[in-house]
C-alpha positions as a printed NumPy array, in Angstrom:
array([[10.736, 38.707, 38.467],
       [ 8.792, 38.814, 35.469],
       [ 7.611, 35.471, 34.017],
       [ 6.418, 34.889, 30.372],
       [ 5.358, 31.599, 29.405],
       [ 7.151, 31.367, 26.239],
       [10.287, 33.274, 25.033],
       [ 7.86 , 35.003, 22.229],
       [ 5.155, 36.291, 24.806],
       [ 7.554, 39.608, 25.471],
       [ 8.253, 39.963, 21.667],
       [ 4.434, 39.634, 20.884],
       [ 3.407, 41.927, 23.364],
       [ 5.901, 44.489, 21.762],
       [ 4.523, 43.712, 18.511],
       [ 1.302, 44.346, 20.051],
       [ 2.04 , 47.528, 21.411],
       [ 3.673, 48.903, 18.051],
       [-0.025, 48.29 , 16.364],
       [-1.643, 50.622, 19.162],
       [-3.402, 47.647, 20.592],
       [-4.998, 48.972, 23.839],
       [-5.038, 45.746, 25.596],
       [-1.287, 45.31 , 25.225],
       [-1.056, 48.613, 26.721],
       [-2.611, 47.621, 29.929],
       [-0.806, 44.237, 29.794],
       [ 2.256, 46.118, 29.727],
       [ 1.527, 48.429, 32.606],
       [ 0.255, 45.606, 34.571],
       [ 3.577, 43.64 , 34.224],
       [ 5.963, 46.59 , 34.382],
       [ 4.   , 49.511, 35.735],
       [ 5.385, 48.7  , 39.514],
       [ 8.989, 48.422, 38.291],
       [ 8.976, 51.586, 36.262],
       [ 7.565, 53.383, 38.912],
       [10.049, 52.213, 41.271],
       [12.803, 53.302, 38.976],
       [11.249, 57.06 , 38.83 ],
       [11.036, 56.987, 42.683],
       [14.693, 56.28 , 42.957],
       [15.683, 59.655, 41.418],
       [12.47 , 61.867, 42.441],
       [11.336, 62.234, 46.   ],
       [ 8.021, 63.875, 45.67 ],
       [ 5.286, 61.388, 45.219],
       [ 3.17 , 63.589, 43.051],
       [ 6.367, 64.333, 40.999],
       [ 6.915, 60.635, 40.666],
       [ 3.554, 60.009, 39.23 ],
       [ 3.826, 62.62 , 36.763],
       [ 7.272, 61.341, 35.536],
       [ 5.867, 57.893, 35.486],
       [ 3.082, 58.772, 33.493],
       [ 5.23 , 60.719, 30.887],
       [ 7.578, 57.57 , 30.79 ],
       [ 4.561, 55.437, 29.78 ],
       [ 3.342, 58.044, 27.193],
       [ 7.117, 58.306, 25.858],
       [ 7.185, 54.191, 25.736],
       [ 3.98 , 54.046, 23.866],
       [ 4.819, 56.699, 21.606],
       [ 8.534, 55.334, 20.869],
       [ 7.794, 51.672, 20.956],
       [ 7.942, 51.5  , 17.007],
       [11.972, 52.07 , 17.746],
       [12.299, 49.277, 19.995],
       [14.24 , 46.259, 18.633],
       [13.535, 42.784, 20.64 ],
       [16.86 , 41.211, 21.76 ],
       [15.61 , 38.584, 23.775],
       [13.691, 38.124, 27.064],
       [14.176, 41.115, 29.166],
       [14.819, 43.59 , 26.471],
       [11.535, 45.216, 26.514],
       [11.715, 45.987, 30.39 ],
       [15.332, 47.107, 29.9  ],
       [14.319, 49.633, 26.991],
       [11.469, 50.9  , 28.932],
       [13.66 , 51.386, 32.118],
       [16.151, 53.719, 30.032],
       [13.18 , 55.583, 29.071],
       [11.943, 55.94 , 32.615],
       [15.591, 56.922, 33.613],
       [15.724, 59.58 , 30.954],
       [12.281, 60.857, 31.873],
       [13.551, 61.3  , 35.437],
       [16.509, 62.874, 34.525],
       [14.753, 65.305, 32.114],
       [12.31 , 66.154, 35.019],
       [15.249, 66.854, 37.407],
       [16.944, 69.272, 34.808],
       [13.939, 71.364, 34.049],
       [11.924, 71.335, 37.4  ],
       [14.805, 70.959, 39.801],
       [17.364, 72.645, 37.844],
       [18.765, 74.566, 40.693],
       [18.964, 71.539, 42.747],
       [21.357, 69.691, 39.965],
       [23.003, 73.066, 39.163],
       [24.808, 72.532, 42.907],
       [26.692, 69.69 , 41.364],
       [28.893, 71.763, 39.052],
       [30.709, 72.92 , 42.349],
       [34.369, 71.974, 42.041],
       [34.866, 68.697, 44.029],
       [37.509, 69.469, 47.086],
       [40.965, 69.226, 46.503],
       [41.56 , 66.542, 49.072],
       [38.551, 63.783, 48.358],
       [36.524, 62.925, 51.197],
       [37.244, 59.216, 52.628],
       [34.661, 56.852, 51.948],
       [32.923, 55.558, 54.914],
       [32.995, 51.5  , 55.457],
       [29.996, 49.751, 54.156],
       [27.707, 49.191, 57.237],
       [25.662, 45.922, 57.371],
       [22.345, 46.235, 55.738],
       [21.134, 42.653, 55.934],
       [18.744, 43.451, 58.676],
       [17.389, 46.669, 57.26 ],
       [14.149, 46.428, 55.257],
       [14.12 , 47.618, 51.525],
       [11.628, 50.062, 52.217],
       [13.752, 51.886, 54.735],
       [16.657, 51.796, 52.412],
       [14.58 , 53.418, 49.778],
       [13.246, 55.937, 52.269],
       [17.064, 56.74 , 53.078],
       [17.816, 56.993, 49.499],
       [14.822, 59.585, 48.99 ],
       [16.202, 61.706, 51.741],
       [19.433, 62.125, 50.028],
       [20.025, 65.359, 48.226],
       [18.973, 65.545, 44.578],
       [22.403, 65.483, 43.262],
       [23.886, 62.85 , 45.649],
       [20.621, 60.619, 44.895],
       [21.007, 61.213, 40.959],
       [24.627, 60.282, 40.793],
       [24.088, 57.329, 43.384],
       [21.458, 56.038, 41.172],
       [23.288, 56.418, 37.828],
       [26.311, 54.742, 39.148],
       [24.632, 51.791, 41.054],
       [21.682, 50.908, 39.482],
       [22.387, 52.042, 35.66 ],
       [25.998, 50.88 , 35.86 ],
       [27.193, 54.374, 34.395],
       [30.949, 55.497, 34.831],
       [31.614, 58.735, 36.092],
       [32.368, 60.094, 32.523],
       [28.924, 59.075, 31.427],
       [27.318, 60.648, 34.499],
       [29.365, 63.971, 33.834],
       [28.315, 64.057, 30.137],
       [24.498, 63.142, 31.435],
       [24.243, 65.993, 34.026],
       [26.917, 68.219, 32.584],
       [29.313, 68.023, 35.337],
       [33.149, 66.787, 35.567],
       [33.896, 63.295, 36.414],
       [35.853, 64.338, 39.539],
       [32.342, 66.016, 40.684],
       [30.666, 62.982, 39.786],
       [32.963, 60.704, 42.141],
       [32.807, 63.389, 44.773],
       [28.909, 63.455, 44.831],
       [28.949, 59.483, 44.841],
       [31.268, 59.434, 47.69 ],
       [29.282, 61.995, 49.843],
       [25.905, 59.883, 49.04 ],
       [27.581, 56.787, 50.143],
       [28.879, 58.483, 53.365],
       [25.326, 60.001, 54.072],
       [23.728, 56.64 , 53.427],
       [26.158, 54.964, 55.722],
       [25.439, 57.297, 58.32 ],
       [21.523, 57.061, 58.357],
       [22.16 , 53.16 , 58.269],
       [24.351, 53.316, 61.58 ],
       [21.685, 55.868, 62.796],
       [18.948, 53.477, 62.068],
       [20.902, 50.423, 63.879],
       [21.625, 52.625, 66.838],
       [18.092, 53.506, 67.049],
       [16.979, 49.855, 66.686],
       [19.13 , 48.968, 69.455],
       [17.81 , 51.798, 71.918],
       [13.991, 50.675, 70.951],
       [12.615, 48.054, 73.021]])
């Protein structure tokens, strides 16, 4: 995804960022900007809000780069991605609190059965992304934390102040809604000449 000429390029970039080098900031933005904006867009549906959160993420990255510890190729992007995720969650908790608040509802006694995974090979990535943005905020947030960030339901519960069962229920509902959207996409595609 991101190719460095030598293993030390990323480490040097981090060192230059720590020294406040504006060219290094631009280089960081050119290399990682699209990936970090995509992280924010996974959590936040509104494009203007995504831009704001992405900008806040960059400010936080450049402000806190002194605390970054190089651990090999890819560690700078991994560290920056965590900041983008945290900024996205912070935004959702403050600006969209009412949407995340619905997550505190108790999960049903009888868990919803999980839908079978529909085939997605012929669904363009941008269509999948659009489907994810259409999910309710809580569903989308739990799905992203579980699938992309590899968080457990316990960790998600702690991050969002919800129970583990609520997290699992939200994930199941998100997957079922996505499966329905994908099936609808396939059905519509079959009907369209």
